Coordinates of C-alpha atoms and ligand atoms in Angstrom, one line a residue:
X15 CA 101.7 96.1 67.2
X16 CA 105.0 96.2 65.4
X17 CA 106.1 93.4 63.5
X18 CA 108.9 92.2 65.5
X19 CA 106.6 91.9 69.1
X20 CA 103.4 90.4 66.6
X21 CA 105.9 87.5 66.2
X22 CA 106.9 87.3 69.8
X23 CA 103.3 87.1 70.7
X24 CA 102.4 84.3 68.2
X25 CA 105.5 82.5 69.4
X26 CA 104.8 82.5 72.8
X27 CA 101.2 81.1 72.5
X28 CA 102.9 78.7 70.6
X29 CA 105.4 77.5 72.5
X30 CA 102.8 78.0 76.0
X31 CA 100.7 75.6 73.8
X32 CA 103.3 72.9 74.0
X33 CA 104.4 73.2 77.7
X34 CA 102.0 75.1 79.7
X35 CA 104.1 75.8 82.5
X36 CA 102.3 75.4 85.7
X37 CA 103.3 78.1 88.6
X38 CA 103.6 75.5 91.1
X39 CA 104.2 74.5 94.4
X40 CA 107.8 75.1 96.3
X41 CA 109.4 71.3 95.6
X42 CA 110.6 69.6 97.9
X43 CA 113.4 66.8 97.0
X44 CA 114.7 63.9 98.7
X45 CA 118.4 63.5 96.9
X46 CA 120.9 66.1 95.7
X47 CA 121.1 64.8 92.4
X48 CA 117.3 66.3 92.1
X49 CA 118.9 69.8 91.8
X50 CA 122.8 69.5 91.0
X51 CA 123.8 67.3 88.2
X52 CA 126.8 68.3 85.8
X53 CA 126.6 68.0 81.7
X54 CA 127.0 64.5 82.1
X55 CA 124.1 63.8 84.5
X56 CA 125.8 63.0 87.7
X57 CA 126.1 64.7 90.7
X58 CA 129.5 66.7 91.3
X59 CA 131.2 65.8 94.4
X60 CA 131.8 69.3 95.6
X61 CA 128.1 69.7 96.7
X62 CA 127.8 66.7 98.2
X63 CA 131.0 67.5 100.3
X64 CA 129.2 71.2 100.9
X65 CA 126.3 69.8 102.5
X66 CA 128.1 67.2 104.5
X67 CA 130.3 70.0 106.3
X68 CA 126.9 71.8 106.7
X69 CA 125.8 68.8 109.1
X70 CA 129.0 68.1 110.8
X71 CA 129.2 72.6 111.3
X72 CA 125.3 72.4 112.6
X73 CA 126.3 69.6 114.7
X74 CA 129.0 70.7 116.4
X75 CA 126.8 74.3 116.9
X76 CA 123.3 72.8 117.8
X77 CA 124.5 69.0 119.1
X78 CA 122.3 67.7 117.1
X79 CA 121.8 66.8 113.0
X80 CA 119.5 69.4 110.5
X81 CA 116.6 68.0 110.0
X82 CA 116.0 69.5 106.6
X83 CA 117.8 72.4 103.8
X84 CA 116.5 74.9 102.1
X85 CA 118.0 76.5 99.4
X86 CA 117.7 79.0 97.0
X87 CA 119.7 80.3 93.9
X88 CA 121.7 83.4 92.3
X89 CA 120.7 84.4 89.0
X90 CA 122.6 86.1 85.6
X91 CA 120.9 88.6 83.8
X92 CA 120.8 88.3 80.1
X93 CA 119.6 91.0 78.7
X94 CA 116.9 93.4 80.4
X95 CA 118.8 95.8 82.7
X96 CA 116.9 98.4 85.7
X97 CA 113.5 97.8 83.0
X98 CA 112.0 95.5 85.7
X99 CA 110.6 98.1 88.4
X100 CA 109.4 100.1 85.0
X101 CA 107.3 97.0 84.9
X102 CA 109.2 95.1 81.6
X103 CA 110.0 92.1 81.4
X104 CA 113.4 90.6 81.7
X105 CA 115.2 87.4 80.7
X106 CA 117.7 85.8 83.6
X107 CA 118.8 82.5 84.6
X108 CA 119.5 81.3 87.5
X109 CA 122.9 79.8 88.9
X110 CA 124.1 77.0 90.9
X111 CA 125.7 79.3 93.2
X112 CA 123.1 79.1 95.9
X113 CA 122.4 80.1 99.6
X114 CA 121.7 76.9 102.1
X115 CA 119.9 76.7 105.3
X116 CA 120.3 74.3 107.3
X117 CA 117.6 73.8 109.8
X118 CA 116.2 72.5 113.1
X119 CA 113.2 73.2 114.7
X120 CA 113.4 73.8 118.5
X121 CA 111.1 74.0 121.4
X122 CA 112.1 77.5 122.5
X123 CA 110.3 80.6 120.7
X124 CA 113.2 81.9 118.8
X125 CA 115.2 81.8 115.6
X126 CA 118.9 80.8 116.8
X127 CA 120.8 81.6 113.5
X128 CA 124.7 80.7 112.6
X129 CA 126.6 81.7 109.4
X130 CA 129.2 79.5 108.1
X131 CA 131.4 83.1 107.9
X132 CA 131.4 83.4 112.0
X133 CA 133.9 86.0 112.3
X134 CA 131.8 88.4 109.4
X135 CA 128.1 87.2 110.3
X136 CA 128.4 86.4 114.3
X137 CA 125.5 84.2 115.9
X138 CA 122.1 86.0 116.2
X139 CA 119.1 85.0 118.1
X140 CA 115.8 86.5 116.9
X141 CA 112.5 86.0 118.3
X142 CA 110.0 84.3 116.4
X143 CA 107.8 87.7 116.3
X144 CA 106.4 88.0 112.6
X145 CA 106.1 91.6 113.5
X146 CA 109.8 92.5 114.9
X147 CA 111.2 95.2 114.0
X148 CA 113.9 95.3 111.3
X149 CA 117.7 96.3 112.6
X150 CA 119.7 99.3 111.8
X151 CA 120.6 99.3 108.0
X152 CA 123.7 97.8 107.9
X153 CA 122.3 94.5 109.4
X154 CA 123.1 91.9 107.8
X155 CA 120.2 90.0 110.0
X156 CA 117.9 92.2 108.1
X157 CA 118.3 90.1 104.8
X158 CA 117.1 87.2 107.0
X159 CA 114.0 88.7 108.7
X160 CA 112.8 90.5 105.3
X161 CA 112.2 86.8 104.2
X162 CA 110.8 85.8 107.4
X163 CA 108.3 88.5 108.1
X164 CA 107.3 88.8 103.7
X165 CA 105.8 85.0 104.7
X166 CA 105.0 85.2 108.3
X167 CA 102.7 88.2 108.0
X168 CA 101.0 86.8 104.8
X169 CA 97.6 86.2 105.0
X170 CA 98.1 82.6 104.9
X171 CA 100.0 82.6 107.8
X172 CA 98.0 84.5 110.3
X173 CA 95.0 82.6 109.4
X174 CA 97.1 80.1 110.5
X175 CA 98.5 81.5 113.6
X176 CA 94.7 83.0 114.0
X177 CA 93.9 79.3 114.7
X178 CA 96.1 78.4 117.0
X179 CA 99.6 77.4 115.0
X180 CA 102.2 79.2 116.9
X181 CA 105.4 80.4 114.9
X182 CA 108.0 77.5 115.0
X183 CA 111.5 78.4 117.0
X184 CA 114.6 76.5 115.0
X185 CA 118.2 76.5 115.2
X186 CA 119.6 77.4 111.9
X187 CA 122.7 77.7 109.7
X188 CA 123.5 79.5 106.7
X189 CA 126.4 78.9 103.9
X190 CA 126.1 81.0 100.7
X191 CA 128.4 80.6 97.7
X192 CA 126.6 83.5 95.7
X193 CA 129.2 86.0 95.7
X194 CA 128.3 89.5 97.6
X195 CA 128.0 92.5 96.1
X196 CA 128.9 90.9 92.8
X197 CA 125.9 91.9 91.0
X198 CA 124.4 88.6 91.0
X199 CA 121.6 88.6 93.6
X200 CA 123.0 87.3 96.4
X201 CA 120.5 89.5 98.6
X202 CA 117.7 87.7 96.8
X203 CA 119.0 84.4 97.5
X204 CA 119.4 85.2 100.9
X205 CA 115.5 86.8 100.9
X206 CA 114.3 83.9 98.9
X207 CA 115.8 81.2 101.1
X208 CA 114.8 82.9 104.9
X209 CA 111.3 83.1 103.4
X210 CA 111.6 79.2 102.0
X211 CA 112.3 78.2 105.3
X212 CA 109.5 79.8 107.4
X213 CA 106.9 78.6 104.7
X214 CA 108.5 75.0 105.4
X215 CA 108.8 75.2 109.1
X216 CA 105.4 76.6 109.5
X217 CA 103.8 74.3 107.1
X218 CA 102.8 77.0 104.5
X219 CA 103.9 74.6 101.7
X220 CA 100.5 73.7 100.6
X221 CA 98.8 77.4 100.8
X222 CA 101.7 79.6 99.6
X223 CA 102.9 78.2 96.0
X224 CA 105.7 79.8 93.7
X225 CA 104.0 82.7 92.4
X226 CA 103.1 84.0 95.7
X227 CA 106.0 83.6 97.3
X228 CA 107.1 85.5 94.8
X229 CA 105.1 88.1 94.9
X230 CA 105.5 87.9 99.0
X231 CA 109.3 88.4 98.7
X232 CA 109.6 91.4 95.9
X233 CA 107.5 93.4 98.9
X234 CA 110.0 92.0 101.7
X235 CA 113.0 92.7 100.2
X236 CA 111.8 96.0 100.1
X237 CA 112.2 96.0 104.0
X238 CA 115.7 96.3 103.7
X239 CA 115.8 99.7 101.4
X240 CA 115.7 98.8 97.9
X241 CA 113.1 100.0 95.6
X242 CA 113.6 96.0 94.1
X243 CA 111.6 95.3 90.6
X244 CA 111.4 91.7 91.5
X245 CA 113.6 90.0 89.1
X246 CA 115.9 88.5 91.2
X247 CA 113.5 87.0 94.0
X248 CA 111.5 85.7 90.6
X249 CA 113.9 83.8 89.0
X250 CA 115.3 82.3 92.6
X251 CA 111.8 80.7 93.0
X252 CA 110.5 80.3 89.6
X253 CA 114.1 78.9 87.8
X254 CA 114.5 75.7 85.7
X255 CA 117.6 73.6 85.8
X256 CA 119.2 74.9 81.8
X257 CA 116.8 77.3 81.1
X258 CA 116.9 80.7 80.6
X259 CA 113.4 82.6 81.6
X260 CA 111.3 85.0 80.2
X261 CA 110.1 86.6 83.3
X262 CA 106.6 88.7 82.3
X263 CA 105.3 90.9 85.5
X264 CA 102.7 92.3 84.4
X265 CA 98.9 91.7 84.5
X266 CA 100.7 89.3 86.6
X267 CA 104.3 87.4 87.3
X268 CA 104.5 84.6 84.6
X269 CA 107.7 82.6 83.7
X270 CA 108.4 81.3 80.1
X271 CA 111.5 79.3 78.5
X272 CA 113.5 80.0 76.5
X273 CA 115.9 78.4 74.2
X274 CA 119.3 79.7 74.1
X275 CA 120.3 78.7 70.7
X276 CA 123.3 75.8 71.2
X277 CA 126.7 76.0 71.3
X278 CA 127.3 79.0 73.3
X279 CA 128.4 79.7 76.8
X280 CA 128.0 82.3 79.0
X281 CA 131.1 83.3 81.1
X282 CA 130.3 85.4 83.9
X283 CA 133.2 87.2 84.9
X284 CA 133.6 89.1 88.2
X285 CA 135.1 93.0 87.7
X286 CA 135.9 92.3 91.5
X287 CA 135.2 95.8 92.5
X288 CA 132.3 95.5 95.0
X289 CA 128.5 97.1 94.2
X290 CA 126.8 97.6 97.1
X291 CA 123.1 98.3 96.9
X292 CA 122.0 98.9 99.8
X293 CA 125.4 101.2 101.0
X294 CA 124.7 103.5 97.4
X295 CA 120.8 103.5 97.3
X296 CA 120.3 106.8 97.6
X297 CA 122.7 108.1 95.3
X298 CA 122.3 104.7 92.8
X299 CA 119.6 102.2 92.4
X300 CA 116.7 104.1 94.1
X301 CA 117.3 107.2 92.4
X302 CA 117.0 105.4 89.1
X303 CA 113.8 104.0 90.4
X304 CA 112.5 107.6 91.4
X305 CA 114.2 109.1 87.8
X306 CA 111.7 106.3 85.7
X307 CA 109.1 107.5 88.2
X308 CA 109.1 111.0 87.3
X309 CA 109.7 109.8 83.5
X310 CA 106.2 108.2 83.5
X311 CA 104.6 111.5 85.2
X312 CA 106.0 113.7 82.6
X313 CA 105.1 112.1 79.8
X314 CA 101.8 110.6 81.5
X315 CA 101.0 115.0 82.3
X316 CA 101.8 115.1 78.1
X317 CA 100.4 112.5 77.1
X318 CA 98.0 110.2 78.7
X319 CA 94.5 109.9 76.6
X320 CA 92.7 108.2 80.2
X321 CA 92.7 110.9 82.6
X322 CA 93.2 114.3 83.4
X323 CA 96.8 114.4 85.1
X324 CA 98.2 117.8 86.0
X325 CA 100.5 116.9 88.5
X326 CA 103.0 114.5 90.1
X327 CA 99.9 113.8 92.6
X328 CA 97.2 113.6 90.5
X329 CA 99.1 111.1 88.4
X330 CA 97.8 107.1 89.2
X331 CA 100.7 105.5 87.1
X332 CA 103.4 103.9 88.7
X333 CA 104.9 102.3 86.1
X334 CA 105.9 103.0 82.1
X335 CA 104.4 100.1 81.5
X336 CA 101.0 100.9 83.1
X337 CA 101.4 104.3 81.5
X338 CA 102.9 102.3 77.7
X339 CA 99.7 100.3 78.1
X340 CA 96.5 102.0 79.2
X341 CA 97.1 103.9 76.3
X342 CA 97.8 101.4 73.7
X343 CA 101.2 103.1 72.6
X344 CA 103.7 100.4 71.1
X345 CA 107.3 101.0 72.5
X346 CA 108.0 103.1 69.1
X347 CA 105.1 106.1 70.2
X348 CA 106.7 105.5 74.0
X349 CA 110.2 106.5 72.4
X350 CA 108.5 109.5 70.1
X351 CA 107.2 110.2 73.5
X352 CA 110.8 110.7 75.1
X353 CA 112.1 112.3 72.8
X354 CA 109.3 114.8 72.2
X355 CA 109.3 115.7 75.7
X356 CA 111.8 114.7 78.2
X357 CA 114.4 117.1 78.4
X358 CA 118.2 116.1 77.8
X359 CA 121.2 117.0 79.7
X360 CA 119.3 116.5 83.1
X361 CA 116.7 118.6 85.7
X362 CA 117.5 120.5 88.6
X363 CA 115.2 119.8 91.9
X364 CA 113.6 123.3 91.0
X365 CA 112.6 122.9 87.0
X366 CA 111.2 119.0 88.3
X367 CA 108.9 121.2 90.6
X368 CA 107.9 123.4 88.4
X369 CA 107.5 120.5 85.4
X370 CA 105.2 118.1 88.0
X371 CA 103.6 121.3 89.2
X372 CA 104.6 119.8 92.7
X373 CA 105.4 121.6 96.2
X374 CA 106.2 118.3 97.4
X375 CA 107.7 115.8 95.6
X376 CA 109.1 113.6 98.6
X377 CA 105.3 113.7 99.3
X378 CA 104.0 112.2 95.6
X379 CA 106.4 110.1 95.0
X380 CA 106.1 108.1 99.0
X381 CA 105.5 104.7 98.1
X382 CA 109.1 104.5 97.0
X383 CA 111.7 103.2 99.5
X384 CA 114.0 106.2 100.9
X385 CA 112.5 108.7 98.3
X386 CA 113.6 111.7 101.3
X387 CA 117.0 110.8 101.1
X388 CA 117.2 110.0 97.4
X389 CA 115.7 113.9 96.8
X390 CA 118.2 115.6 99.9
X391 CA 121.2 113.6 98.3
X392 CA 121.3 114.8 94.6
X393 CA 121.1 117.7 92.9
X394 CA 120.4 116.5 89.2
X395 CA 118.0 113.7 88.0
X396 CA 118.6 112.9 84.6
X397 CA 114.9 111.8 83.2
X398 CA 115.3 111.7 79.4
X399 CA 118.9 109.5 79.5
X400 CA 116.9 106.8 81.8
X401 CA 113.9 106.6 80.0
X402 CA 115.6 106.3 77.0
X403 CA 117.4 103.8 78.0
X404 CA 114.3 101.8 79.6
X405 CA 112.2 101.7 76.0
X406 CA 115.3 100.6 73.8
X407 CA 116.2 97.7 76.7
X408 CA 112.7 96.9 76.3
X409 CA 113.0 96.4 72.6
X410 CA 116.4 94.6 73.2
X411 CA 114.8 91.7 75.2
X412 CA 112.0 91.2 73.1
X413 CA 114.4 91.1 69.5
X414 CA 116.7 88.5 71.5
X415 CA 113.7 86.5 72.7
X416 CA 112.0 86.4 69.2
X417 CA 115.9 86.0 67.9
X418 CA 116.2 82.9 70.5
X419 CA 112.6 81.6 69.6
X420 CA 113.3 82.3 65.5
X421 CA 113.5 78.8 63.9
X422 CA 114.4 79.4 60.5
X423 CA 117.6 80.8 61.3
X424 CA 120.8 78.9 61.9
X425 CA 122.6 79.1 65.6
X426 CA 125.6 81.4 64.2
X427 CA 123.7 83.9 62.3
X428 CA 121.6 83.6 65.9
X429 CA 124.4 84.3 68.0
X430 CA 125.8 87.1 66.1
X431 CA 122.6 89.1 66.5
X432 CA 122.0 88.4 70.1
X433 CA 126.2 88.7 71.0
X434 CA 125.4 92.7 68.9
X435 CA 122.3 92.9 71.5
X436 CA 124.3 92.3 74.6
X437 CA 127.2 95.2 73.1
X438 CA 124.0 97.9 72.6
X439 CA 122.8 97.0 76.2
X440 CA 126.1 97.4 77.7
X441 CA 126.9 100.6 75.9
X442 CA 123.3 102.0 76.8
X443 CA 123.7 101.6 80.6
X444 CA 127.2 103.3 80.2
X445 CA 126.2 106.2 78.3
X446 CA 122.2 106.7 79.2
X447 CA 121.7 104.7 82.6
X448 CA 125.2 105.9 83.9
X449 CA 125.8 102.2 86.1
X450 CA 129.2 100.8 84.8
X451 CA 132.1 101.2 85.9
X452 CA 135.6 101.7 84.4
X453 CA 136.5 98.0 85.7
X454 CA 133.2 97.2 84.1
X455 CA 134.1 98.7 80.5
X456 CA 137.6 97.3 80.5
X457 CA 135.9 93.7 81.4
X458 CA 133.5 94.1 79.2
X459 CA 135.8 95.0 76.0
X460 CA 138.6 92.2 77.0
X461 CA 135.9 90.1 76.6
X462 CA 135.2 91.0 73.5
X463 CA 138.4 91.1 72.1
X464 CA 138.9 87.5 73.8
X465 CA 136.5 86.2 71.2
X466 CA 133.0 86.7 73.3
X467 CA 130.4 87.9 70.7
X468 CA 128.8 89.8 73.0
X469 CA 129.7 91.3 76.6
X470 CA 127.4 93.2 79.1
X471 CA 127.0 94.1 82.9
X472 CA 125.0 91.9 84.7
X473 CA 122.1 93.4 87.6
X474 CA 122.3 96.4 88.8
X475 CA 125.9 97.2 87.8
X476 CA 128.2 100.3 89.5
X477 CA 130.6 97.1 89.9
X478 CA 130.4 93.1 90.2
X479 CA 130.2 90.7 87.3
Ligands
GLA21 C1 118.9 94.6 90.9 C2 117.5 94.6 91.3 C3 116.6 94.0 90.2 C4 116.9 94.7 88.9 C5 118.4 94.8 88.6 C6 118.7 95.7 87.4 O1 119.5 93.3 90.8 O2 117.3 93.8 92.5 O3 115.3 94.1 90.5 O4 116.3 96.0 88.9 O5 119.1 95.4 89.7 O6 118.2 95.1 86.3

């Protein structure tokens, strides 16, 4: 283990020492100032205001009052950009931008749902069918049932329905403030909160708690398209009011603190040029999912002490970090790895073939969300740039965390290093990872030379904040 990550370790079973942080139940509160209070510890009035036109909108829809909300957050990235569906962990926060749903139960078997944006999101009325069928693509319902059907076909809801609960019918309404297509997770909020509400209207509380909800909603959003890593639905759930979070998935989804040194802010800053996941998947985010995949079979075919792996099918990795770790290989040998053996400058469909000694590729690779169209809708896949880019992200969060968890040093000398941290991830997801924008680097560099010490995209990127 190198140096820097033996430190990291130690800290962390330090710091879990202190506050072992439970993965807990879903809370539920009685007062807003539970979840929204400002520096100086009181509620700010614009909330409250929020959710009292909620109830008078509901009213005047359903003639009749909510009888509870459900929300669930946005979230910022820090520092750990497209390394979560490699299996790496990542360090968000979460924001008080949130979606709300207001909610009613009602005797009739369906899901009656209003937006607060009527003319955009027009009423739908859904049946209460855990096993409907998703919409066409450009849905926006979709969003909604993926949270809905990741709880209602869990296991601890059919035992339930198995034994006579039926799926509650409720009129609903929905007001987000997360920005869309803004690169801060406003389809997780959206996931998180529809699956929220059925585990509260079906009185799941008690058998689903945080971490599986969590685990329930990373395979739901997938529903709608996106080959998701689950950062976004993780930090929604799992966030703490001022914290930033450590977010490990692997052997399993844990959360950990951690301190952002004092006296900094972070100013997220909207390039205002749209990013649409799900509209770009094929040519964007899933293709860098399926470009890490083939990453790990290359060097797993080169490299991998375990098994014998001659091809794309014979390969039982799915992740770099399964791959990194079965092996023992610290992120330095993973990066001796790339470079030994990923070619640069990109593959054609033909040389991947012939490299994965594959006649079907689309076939290997099926688990992943829209892998056809991702393979009929681009002609290069650049393997080296993205790997390359993955390993020395992965270093990047875990010198910032150490940095952050480092007490010896002061806060300036702190912030210098982790602002220089933030520049290197930028400039690695322009030049290897290809997801900024122009809007993007301009932002990004008028930030800097407005005093920020360091400037980055945020999520996926190709756009938003
Ligand atoms: C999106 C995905 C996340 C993550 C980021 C990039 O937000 O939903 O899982 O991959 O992009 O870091």
């Amino acid at each position: 283990m190198d140096p820097i990550n033996a430190k990291l370790q130690e800290e962390i079973k330090v710091q879990e020492q202190k506050s072992p942080e439970m993965i807990d139940q879903i809370p539920v509160v009685t007062q807003l100032a539970d979840i929204y209070l400002d520096t100086n510890g009181s509620l700010k009035e614009v909330h409250e205001r929020r959710y009292l036109n909620c109830i008078k909108r509901f009213e005047q829809i359903y003639e009749q009052k909510p009888e509870f909300f459900i929300r669930a957050p946005g979230r910022a990235n820090i520092i750990g950009e497209h390394i979560d569906y490699c299996g790496y962990s990542v360090l968000p926060f979460a924001l008080e931008q949130d979606f709300l749903i207001a909610y009613a139960k009602s005797p009739k078997d369906e899901l009656r749902i209003n937006n607060i944006d009527m003319a955009l999101f027009p009423e739908e009325i859904l049946e209460t069918d855990p096993y409907q069928k998703m919409r066409e693509e450009t849905s926006w319902i979709n969003y909604f049932l993926a949270g809905y059907k990741a709880v209602m076909t869990s296991k601890e809801s059919e035992a339930a329905i198995k034994a006579g609960q039926k799926p509650t019918g409720m009129k609903i309404f929905i007001d987000s403030v997360v920005p869309m297509e803004a690169g801060v997770s406003s389809s997780a909020a959206f996931v998180v909160s529809s699956a929220t509400l059925a585990l509260h209207a079906n009185n799941l509380v008690d058998s689903i708690d945080k971490n599986k909800l969590a685990k329930y909603v990373i395979e739901g959003e997938k529903l709608v398209g996106t080959a998701t890593g689950g950062m976004d639905q993780t930090i929604s759930i799992m966030a703490e009011m001022g914290q930033a979070k450590y977010i490990e998935f692997n052997p399993k989804i844990a959360c950990h603190s951690t301190p952002i040194p004092e006296g900094y802010t972070f100013v997220i800053a909207n390039s205002l040029t749209p990013s649409s996941k799900v509209a770009t998947l094929t040519t964007r985010y899933n293709k860098r999912v399926v470009e890490c995949r083939i990453a790990t079979i290359l060097l797993a075919m080169a490299f991998d002490n375990e098994h014998d792996i001659t091809s794309s099918k014979s390969c039982p990795y799915k992740t770099l970090y399964e791959l990194q770790h079965a092996n023992g290989w610290d992120n330095d040998t993973v990066l001796d790895h790339i470079n030994s053996k990923l070619k640069k400058g990109g593959y054609s469909k033909s040389d991947l073939e012939e490299a994965l000694n594959s006649n079907s590729i689309v076939g290997d690779l099926n688990d992943i969300e829209h892998i056809y169209e991702v393979w009929q809708n681009n002609v290069r896949f650049h393997i080296f740039e993205r790997a390359y880019h993955v390993l020395n992200e992965v270093k990047r969060v875990e010198q910032f965390r150490a940095i952050c968890l480092e007490q010896s040093v002061s806060n300036e000398e702190k912030g210098e290093k982790l602002g220089q941290l933030m520049n290197e991830s930028h400039e690695s997801l322009k030049t290897y990872y290809e997801c900024s924008s122009i809007e993007l680097d301009e932002l990004t560099q008028l930030c800097r030379e407005s005093g920020a010490i360091g400037s980055r995209v945020t999520g996926a990127g190709w756009g938003g904040c």
